[in-house]
Each structure stands twice: as structure tokens, then as C-alpha cells.
Coordinates of C-alpha atoms and ligand atoms in Angstrom, one line a residue:
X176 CA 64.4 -46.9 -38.9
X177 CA 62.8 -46.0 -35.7
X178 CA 59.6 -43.7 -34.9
X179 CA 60.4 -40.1 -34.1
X180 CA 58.8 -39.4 -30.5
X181 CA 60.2 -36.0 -30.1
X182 CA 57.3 -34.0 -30.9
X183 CA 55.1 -36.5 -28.2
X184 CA 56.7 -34.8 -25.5
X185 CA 55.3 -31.4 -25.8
X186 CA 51.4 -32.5 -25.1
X187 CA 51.6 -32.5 -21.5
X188 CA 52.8 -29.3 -21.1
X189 CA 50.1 -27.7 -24.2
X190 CA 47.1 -29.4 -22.4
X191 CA 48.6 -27.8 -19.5
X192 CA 48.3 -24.5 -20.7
X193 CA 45.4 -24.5 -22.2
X194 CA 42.6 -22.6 -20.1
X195 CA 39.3 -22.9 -22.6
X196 CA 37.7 -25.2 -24.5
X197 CA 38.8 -23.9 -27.9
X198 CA 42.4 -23.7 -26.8
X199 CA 42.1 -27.1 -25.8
X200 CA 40.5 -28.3 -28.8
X201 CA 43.6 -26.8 -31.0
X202 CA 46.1 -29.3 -28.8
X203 CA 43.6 -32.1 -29.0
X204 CA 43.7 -31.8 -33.0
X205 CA 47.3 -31.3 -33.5
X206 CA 47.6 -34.6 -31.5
X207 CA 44.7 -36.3 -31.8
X208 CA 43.0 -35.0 -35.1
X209 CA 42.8 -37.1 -38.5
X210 CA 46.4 -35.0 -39.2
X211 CA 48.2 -35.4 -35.9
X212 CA 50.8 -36.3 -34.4
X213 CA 49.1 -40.2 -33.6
X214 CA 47.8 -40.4 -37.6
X215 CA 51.5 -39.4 -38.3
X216 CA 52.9 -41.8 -36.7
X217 CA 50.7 -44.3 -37.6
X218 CA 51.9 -43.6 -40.7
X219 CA 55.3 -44.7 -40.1
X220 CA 54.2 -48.3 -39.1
X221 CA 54.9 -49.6 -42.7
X222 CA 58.3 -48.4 -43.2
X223 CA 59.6 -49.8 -39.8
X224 CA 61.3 -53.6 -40.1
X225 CA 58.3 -56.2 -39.3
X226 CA 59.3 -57.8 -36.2
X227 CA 59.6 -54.1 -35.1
X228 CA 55.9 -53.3 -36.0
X229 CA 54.2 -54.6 -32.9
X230 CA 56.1 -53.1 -30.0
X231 CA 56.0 -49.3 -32.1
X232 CA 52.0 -50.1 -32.3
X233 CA 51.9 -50.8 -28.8
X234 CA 53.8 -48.0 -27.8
X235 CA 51.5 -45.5 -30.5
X236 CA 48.5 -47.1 -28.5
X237 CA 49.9 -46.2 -24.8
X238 CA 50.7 -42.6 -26.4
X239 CA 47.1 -42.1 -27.7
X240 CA 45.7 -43.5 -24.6
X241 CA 48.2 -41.5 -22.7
X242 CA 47.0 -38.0 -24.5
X243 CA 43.1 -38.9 -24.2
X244 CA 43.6 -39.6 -20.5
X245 CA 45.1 -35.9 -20.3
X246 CA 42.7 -34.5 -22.6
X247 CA 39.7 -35.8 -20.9
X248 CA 41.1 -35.0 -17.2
X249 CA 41.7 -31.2 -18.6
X250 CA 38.4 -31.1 -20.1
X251 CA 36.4 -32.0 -16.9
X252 CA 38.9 -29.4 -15.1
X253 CA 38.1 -26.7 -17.6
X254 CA 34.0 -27.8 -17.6
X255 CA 34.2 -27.6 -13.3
X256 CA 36.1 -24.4 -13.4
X257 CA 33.4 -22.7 -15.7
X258 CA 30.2 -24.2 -13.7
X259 CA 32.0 -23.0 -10.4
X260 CA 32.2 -19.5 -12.1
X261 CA 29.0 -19.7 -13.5
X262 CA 27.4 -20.0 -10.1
X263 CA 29.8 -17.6 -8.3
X264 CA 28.7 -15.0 -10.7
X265 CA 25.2 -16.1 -10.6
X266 CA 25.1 -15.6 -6.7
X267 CA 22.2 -13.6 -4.9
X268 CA 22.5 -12.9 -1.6
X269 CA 19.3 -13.9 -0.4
X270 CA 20.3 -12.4 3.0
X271 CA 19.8 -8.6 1.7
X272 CA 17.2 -6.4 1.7
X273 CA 15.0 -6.2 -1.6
X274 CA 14.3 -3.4 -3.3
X275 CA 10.8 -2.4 -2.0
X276 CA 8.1 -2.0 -4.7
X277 CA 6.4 1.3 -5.1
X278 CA 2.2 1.1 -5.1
X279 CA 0.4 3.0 -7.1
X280 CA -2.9 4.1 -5.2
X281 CA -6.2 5.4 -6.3
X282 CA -6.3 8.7 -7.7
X283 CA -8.1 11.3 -5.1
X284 CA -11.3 11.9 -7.5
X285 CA -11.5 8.2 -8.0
X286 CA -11.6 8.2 -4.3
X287 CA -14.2 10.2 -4.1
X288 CA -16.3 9.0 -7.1
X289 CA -16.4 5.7 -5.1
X290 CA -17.5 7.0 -1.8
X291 CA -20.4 9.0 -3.4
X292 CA -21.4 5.9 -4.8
X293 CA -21.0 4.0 -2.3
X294 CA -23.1 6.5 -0.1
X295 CA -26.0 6.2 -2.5
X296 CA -26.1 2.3 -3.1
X297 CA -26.3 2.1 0.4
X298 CA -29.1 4.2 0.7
X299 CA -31.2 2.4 -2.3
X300 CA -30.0 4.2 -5.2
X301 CA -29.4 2.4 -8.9
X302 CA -25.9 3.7 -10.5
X303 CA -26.9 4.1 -14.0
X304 CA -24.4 5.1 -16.8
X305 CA -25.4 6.8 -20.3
X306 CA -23.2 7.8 -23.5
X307 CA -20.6 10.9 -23.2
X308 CA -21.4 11.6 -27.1
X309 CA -24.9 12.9 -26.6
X310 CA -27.3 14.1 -29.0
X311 CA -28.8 17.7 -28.4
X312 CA -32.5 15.7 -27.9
X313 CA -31.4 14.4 -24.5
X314 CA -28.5 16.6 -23.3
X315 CA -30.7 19.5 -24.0
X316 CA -34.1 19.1 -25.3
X317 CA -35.5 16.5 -22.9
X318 CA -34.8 18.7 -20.1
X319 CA -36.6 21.6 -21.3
X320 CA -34.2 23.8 -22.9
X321 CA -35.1 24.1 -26.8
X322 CA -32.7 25.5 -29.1
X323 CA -33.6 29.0 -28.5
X324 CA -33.2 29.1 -24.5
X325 CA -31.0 31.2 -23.0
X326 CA -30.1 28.6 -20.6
X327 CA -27.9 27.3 -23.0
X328 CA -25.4 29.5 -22.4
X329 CA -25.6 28.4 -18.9
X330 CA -23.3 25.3 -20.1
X331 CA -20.5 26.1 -22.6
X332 CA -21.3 23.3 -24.8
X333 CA -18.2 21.1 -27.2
X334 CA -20.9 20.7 -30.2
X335 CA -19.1 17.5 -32.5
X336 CA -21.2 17.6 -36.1
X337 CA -24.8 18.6 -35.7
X338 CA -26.7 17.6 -33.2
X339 CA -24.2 15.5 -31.6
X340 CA -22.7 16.9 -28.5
X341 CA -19.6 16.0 -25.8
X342 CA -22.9 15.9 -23.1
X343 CA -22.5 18.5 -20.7
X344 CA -24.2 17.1 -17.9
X345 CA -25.5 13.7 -16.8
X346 CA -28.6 15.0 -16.6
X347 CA -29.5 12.9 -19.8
X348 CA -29.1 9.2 -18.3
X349 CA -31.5 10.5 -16.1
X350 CA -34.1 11.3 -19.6
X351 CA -32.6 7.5 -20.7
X352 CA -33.4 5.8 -17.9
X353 CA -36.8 7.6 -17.5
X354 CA -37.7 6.6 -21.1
X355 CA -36.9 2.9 -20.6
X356 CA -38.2 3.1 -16.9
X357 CA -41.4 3.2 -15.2
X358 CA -41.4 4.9 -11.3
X359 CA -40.5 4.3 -9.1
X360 CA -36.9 5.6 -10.2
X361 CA -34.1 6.0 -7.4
X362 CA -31.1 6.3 -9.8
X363 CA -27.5 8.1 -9.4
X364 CA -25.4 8.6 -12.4
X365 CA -21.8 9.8 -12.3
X366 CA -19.4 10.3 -15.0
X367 CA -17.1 12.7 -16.9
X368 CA -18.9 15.5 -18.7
X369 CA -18.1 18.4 -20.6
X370 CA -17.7 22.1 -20.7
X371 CA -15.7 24.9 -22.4
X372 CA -13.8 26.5 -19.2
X373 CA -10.6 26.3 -17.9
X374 CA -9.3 28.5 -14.7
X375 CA -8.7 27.0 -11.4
X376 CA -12.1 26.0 -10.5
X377 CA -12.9 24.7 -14.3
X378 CA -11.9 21.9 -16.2
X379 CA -13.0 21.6 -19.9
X380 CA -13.7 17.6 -18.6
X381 CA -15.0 16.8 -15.4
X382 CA -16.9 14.8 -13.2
X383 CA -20.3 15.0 -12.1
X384 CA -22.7 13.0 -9.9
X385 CA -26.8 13.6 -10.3
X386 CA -29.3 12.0 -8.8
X387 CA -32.8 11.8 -9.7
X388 CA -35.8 9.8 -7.5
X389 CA -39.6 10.2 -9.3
X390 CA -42.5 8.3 -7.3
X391 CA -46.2 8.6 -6.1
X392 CA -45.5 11.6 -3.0
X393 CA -42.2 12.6 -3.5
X394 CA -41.5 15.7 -1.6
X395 CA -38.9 19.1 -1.4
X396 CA -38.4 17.8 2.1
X397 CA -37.5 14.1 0.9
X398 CA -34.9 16.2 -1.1
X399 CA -33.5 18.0 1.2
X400 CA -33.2 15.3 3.9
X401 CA -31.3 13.0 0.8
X402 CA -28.8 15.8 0.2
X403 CA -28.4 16.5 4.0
X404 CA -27.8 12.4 4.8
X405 CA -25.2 12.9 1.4
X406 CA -23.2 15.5 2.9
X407 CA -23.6 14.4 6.8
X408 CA -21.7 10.6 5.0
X409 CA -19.3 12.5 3.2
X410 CA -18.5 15.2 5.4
X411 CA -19.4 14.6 8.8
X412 CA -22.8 15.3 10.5
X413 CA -22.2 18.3 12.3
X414 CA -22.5 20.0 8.8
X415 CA -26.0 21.9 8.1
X416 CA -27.9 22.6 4.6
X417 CA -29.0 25.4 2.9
X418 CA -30.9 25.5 -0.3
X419 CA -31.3 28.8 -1.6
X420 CA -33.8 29.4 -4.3
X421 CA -32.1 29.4 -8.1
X422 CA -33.2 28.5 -11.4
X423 CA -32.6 25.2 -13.9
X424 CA -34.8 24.7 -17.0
X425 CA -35.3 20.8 -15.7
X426 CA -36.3 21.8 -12.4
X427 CA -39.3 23.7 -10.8
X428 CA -38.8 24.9 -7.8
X429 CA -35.3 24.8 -8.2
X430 CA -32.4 25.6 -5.9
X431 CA -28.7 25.7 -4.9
X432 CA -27.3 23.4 -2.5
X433 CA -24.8 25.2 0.2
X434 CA -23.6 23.1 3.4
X435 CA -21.6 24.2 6.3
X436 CA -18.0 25.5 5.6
X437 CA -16.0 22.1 6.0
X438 CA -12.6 24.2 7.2
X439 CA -14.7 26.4 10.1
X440 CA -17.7 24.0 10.2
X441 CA -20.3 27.1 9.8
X442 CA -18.4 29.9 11.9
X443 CA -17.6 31.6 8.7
X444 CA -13.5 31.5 7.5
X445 CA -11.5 32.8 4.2
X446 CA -12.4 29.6 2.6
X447 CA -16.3 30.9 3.0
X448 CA -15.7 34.4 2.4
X449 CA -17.1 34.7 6.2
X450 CA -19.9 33.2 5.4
X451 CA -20.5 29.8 6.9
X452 CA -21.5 28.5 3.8
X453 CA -20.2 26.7 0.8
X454 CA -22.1 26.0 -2.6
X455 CA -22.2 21.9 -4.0
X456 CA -24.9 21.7 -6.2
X457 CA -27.7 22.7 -7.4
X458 CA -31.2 20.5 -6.9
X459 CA -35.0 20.8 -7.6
X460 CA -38.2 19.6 -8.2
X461 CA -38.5 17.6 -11.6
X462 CA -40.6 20.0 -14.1
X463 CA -43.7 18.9 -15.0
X464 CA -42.4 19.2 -18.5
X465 CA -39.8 17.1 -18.5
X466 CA -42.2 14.3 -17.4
X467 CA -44.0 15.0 -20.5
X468 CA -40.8 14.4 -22.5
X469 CA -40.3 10.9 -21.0
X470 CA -44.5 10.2 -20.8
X471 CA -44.6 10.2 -17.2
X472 CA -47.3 11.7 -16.2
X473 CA -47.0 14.6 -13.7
X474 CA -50.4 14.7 -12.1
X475 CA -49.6 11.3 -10.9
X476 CA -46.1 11.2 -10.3
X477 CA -43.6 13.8 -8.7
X478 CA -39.4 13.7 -8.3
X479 CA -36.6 15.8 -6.8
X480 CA -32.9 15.6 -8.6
X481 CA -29.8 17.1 -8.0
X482 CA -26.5 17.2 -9.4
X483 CA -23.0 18.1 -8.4
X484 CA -19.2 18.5 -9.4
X485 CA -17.0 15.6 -8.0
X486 CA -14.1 17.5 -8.2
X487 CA -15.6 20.3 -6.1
X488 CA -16.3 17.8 -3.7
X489 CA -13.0 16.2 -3.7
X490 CA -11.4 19.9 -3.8
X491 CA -13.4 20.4 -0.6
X492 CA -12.7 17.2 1.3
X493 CA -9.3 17.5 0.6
X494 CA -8.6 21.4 1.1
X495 CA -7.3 21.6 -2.6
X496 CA -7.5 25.2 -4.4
X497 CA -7.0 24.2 -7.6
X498 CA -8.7 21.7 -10.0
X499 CA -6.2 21.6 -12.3
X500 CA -4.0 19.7 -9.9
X501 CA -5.9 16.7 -10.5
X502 CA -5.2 16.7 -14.3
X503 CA -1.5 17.5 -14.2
X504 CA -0.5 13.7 -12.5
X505 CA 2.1 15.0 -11.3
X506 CA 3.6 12.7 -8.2
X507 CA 4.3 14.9 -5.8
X508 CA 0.5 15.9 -5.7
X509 CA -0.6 12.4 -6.4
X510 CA 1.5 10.5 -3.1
X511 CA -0.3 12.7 -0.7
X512 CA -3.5 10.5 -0.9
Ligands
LIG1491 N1 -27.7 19.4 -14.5 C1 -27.3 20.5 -13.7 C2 -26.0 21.1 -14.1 O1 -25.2 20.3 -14.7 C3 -27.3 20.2 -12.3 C4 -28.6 19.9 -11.7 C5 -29.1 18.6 -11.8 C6 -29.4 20.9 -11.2 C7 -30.3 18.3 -11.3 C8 -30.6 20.6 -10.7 C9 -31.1 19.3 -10.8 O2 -25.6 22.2 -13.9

């Protein structure tokens, strides 16, 4: 009896061809494995004459050797080859250019929003915020418009249940801080408000900025030179102002604020109709009964306030025509700021 090496010869050539780890692992068990060629002949061992044993073992041992020495070479070959791919495939050329990132940037009426204020804080005025659901005591009440006033058609108002209204002015957080105040009171407050009307100069929500500044003396003059240092900031100073008498149920005198044209600076153009002058606001004296409202008392203390749109502004400063391009985010419009 002798031990049948014929199949041993075919390892080389399997671990040869094997390329990936599983493919490799099928060779190493049909050599190797508890079933293999090795266990096989193993196996044999007991049927060979004695004094034949030891030199068949020996030679089983150099085969087994033999095939794990392959194995493990083809193994670290197959292991290499995969990292080497890994990394080729992995490779960023650090050399090119990136792809450049695209900024977002403020939206034009934020712009704007943040310049009025910051033309106010500079000049010594409080930025005071109040509640966009308002109830009809301060949005309307307060400021001397009862139920039964015409002026309420003035303002298109969104009523929500009651008396609760989307406020349409932020002529209230001027009645808040008033009530929680004593004068002196130098206070600005911008927000969104509220109004039924949509064309191209109206927004059902936009923003507003009013002002309101009650102390001992306060005078129509300190008014006029606060709106006129407003519009020379935001504007330029070459820029003149007009108030021209009007009416507000808050306000007594009361008056609408026109400055120079900003496209002709005052020679009169389309955009002013040939006049010179272009309407921002409207202003006025505090009304001796809305002090009584808030329990200032008016024999003591006067104010001026004012209030304007801060889209009109923006539309202004930027030469825009219509309002509704600063709701409709569309990218084109936005990347020109
Ligand atoms: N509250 C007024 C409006 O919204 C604006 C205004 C404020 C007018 C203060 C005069 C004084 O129309």
C-alpha cells in the first residue's frame, strides 16, 4: 500500500487561480478543511505497513506545511491587492479646484429693517417689540378709534375670534410700552403687521417701523428734524421734507411725511409723477387722548410719532416697482442684493 498523492498536485495551480477571498477559502477547504485532502490522507496512515508510517507522516506534514505556506502567501497577495484598490478608488485629487459654495445673503427688507434700526439706536431710540395677535383694546381702542370710527376702515383689518385681531399697525407697542413706562419714552418698534390688500404696492403682511418719543417740551419741530435726520441716513442728505397736513385718530396735528424724489433728487421724474416728492409716512403730534388711555397726563407731557412701511422704503432705496417681489423668493430677484 502506498498513499495516493495525485490529487496534491492540483493546489498550486487552484491557489493560483483564485482571485478573492471566498474563492480562496473553497481551495483552502478542499485541502485543508476537516474533509480534505490532508484529513484524507491522514486517514490512510493506519492501513500503510508500520515501518512505512513515519516517512508517509513526514511527507503529509511537508504537504500541509507546503499548502499553508501557499495559502497564506496568496492571502496577503489578495489582502494587498484589495487595500491598493481600495485606496486607488478612494483617491482625491487634492490638486483640483473645489466646488465653490453658494452664500445665502440677507434678504433686501431684512437689509433694510436693520439699517432703520440701526439709524435709530444710534440716535437714542429703544427697539421695543409687542404681540402680532392683538386685541381690538390696543390695536384700536387705545389710540382713539372706538368701535364706531370711521377710521377703521382706514386699515383693512384680519379680525381672528372677537376681539382678537392680526394687529394692523405697531402703533400698539407703542400703547404697551406707554402703559408699563413712564416719560421720558424714545422708543422705535418694527415688525410685520397686517392688512387685507394685495396689488403691487400692498401685501396682506408687511412691515412697519413707528416711532414714538413723549417728554416734558417735545415739539412738531423735534419731529420733523427726527424724520429729516432718518431720511438724510437712509437716503442721503441732499434729500428735503415735507409734511403736509393729514389726519390719524392717534395723532393731533397730524401729517404725511413726503421727502425728495430719491431717482431725480427733487427735480420732479415719472417715479414722482413730476412732482419732486414722494410720500413715507405719515407722523403727528400724540393726541391728548391717547395720553389719557395710557394715564400720562397731557398738560404735563407732550410726544410726536410716526410710522412707516419698510417695504416702501426698501422699494424706494432699491428702485423696485413691485412689493410682491419680495414675497415670491424667487432667486433671480433675491442674488441682486
Ligand atoms: N399707525 C399709522 C398707520 O399704520 C401710522 C402712523 C403712526 C401715523 C404714527 C401717525 C403716527 O397707518
Amino acid at each position: 500500500m502506498q498513499l495516493d498523492l495525485t490529487q496534491a498536485s492540483g493546489f498550486a495551480g487552484e491557489i493560483a487561480a483564485s482571485s478573492t477571498l471566498s474563492e480562496l477559502n473553497e481551495v483552502k477547504v478542499k485541502y485543508l478543511g476537516k474533509k480534505g485532502l490532508i484529513s484524507l490522507l491522514n486517514k490512510q496512515l493506519p492501513s500503510l505497513a508500520p515501518e512505512e508510517r513515519p516517512a508517509a507522516g513526514e511527507k503529509i506534514q511537508g504537504l500541509r506545511n507546503g499548502f499553508e505556506a501557499l495559502f497564506q502567501e496568496r492571502l496577503e497577495k489578495i489582502g494587498r491587492e484589495a487595500r491598493e484598490k481600495a485606496i486607488l478608488s478612494e483617491y482625491i485629487d487634492i490638486s483640483m479646484p473645489g466646488f465653490p459654495f453658494v452664500n445665502g445673503s440677507l434678504h433686501p427688507v431684512n437689509r433694510v429693517y436693520d439699517e432703520i434700526v440701526d439709524i435709530f439706536t444710534i440716535a437714542g431710540y429703544e427697539v421695543k417689540s409687542g404681540p402680532e395677535v392683538e386685541d381690538d383694546y390696543h390695536n384700536f381702542e387705545a389710540l382713539n378709534i372706538p368701535k364706531t370710527h370711521p377710521a377703521r376702515d382706514m386699515q383693512d383689518t384680519f379680525y381672528i375670534h372677537g376681539d382678537i385681531v392680526l394687529r394692523t399697525h405697531t402703533s400698539p407697542v407703542q400703547i404697551r410700552t406707554m402703559e408699563s413706562q413712564k416719560p421720558p419714552i424714545k422708543i422705535i418698534s418694527p415688525g410685520k403687521v397686517y392688512r387685507c390688500d394685495y396689488d403691487v404696492t400692498h401685501s396682506p403682511m408687511f412691515h412697519q417701523v413707528e416711532g414714538i418719543v413723549v417728554d416734558k417740551g417735545v415739539t412738531f419741530g423735534d419731529m420733523k428734524g427726527a424724520l429729516r435726520l432718518f431720511i438724510s441716513r437712509m437716503f442721503g442728505d441732499d434729500l428735503d421734507v415735507r409734511l403736509r397736513p393729514s389726519f390719524f385718530p392717534f395723532t393731533e396735528p397730524s401729517a404725511e411725511v413726503d421727502m425728495g424724489c430719491v431717482q431725480c433728487r427733487g427735480k420732479g421724474c415719472r417715479m414722482c409723477k413730476g412732482t419732486g416728492w414722494l410720500e413715507i409716512g405719515g407722523c403727528g403730534m400724540v393726541d391728548p387722548e391717547v395720553f389719557r388711555f395710557v394715564g400720562t397726563d397731557p398738560d404735563v407731557y407732550s410726544g410726536f410719532a410716526f410710522g412707516m412701511g419698510i417695504e416702501r422704503i426698501a422699494l424706494l432705496k432699491y428702485g423696485i416697482d413691485d412689493i410682491r417681489l419680495f414675497y415670491e423668493n424667487s432667486l433671480k430677484f433675491l442674488k441682486q442684493f
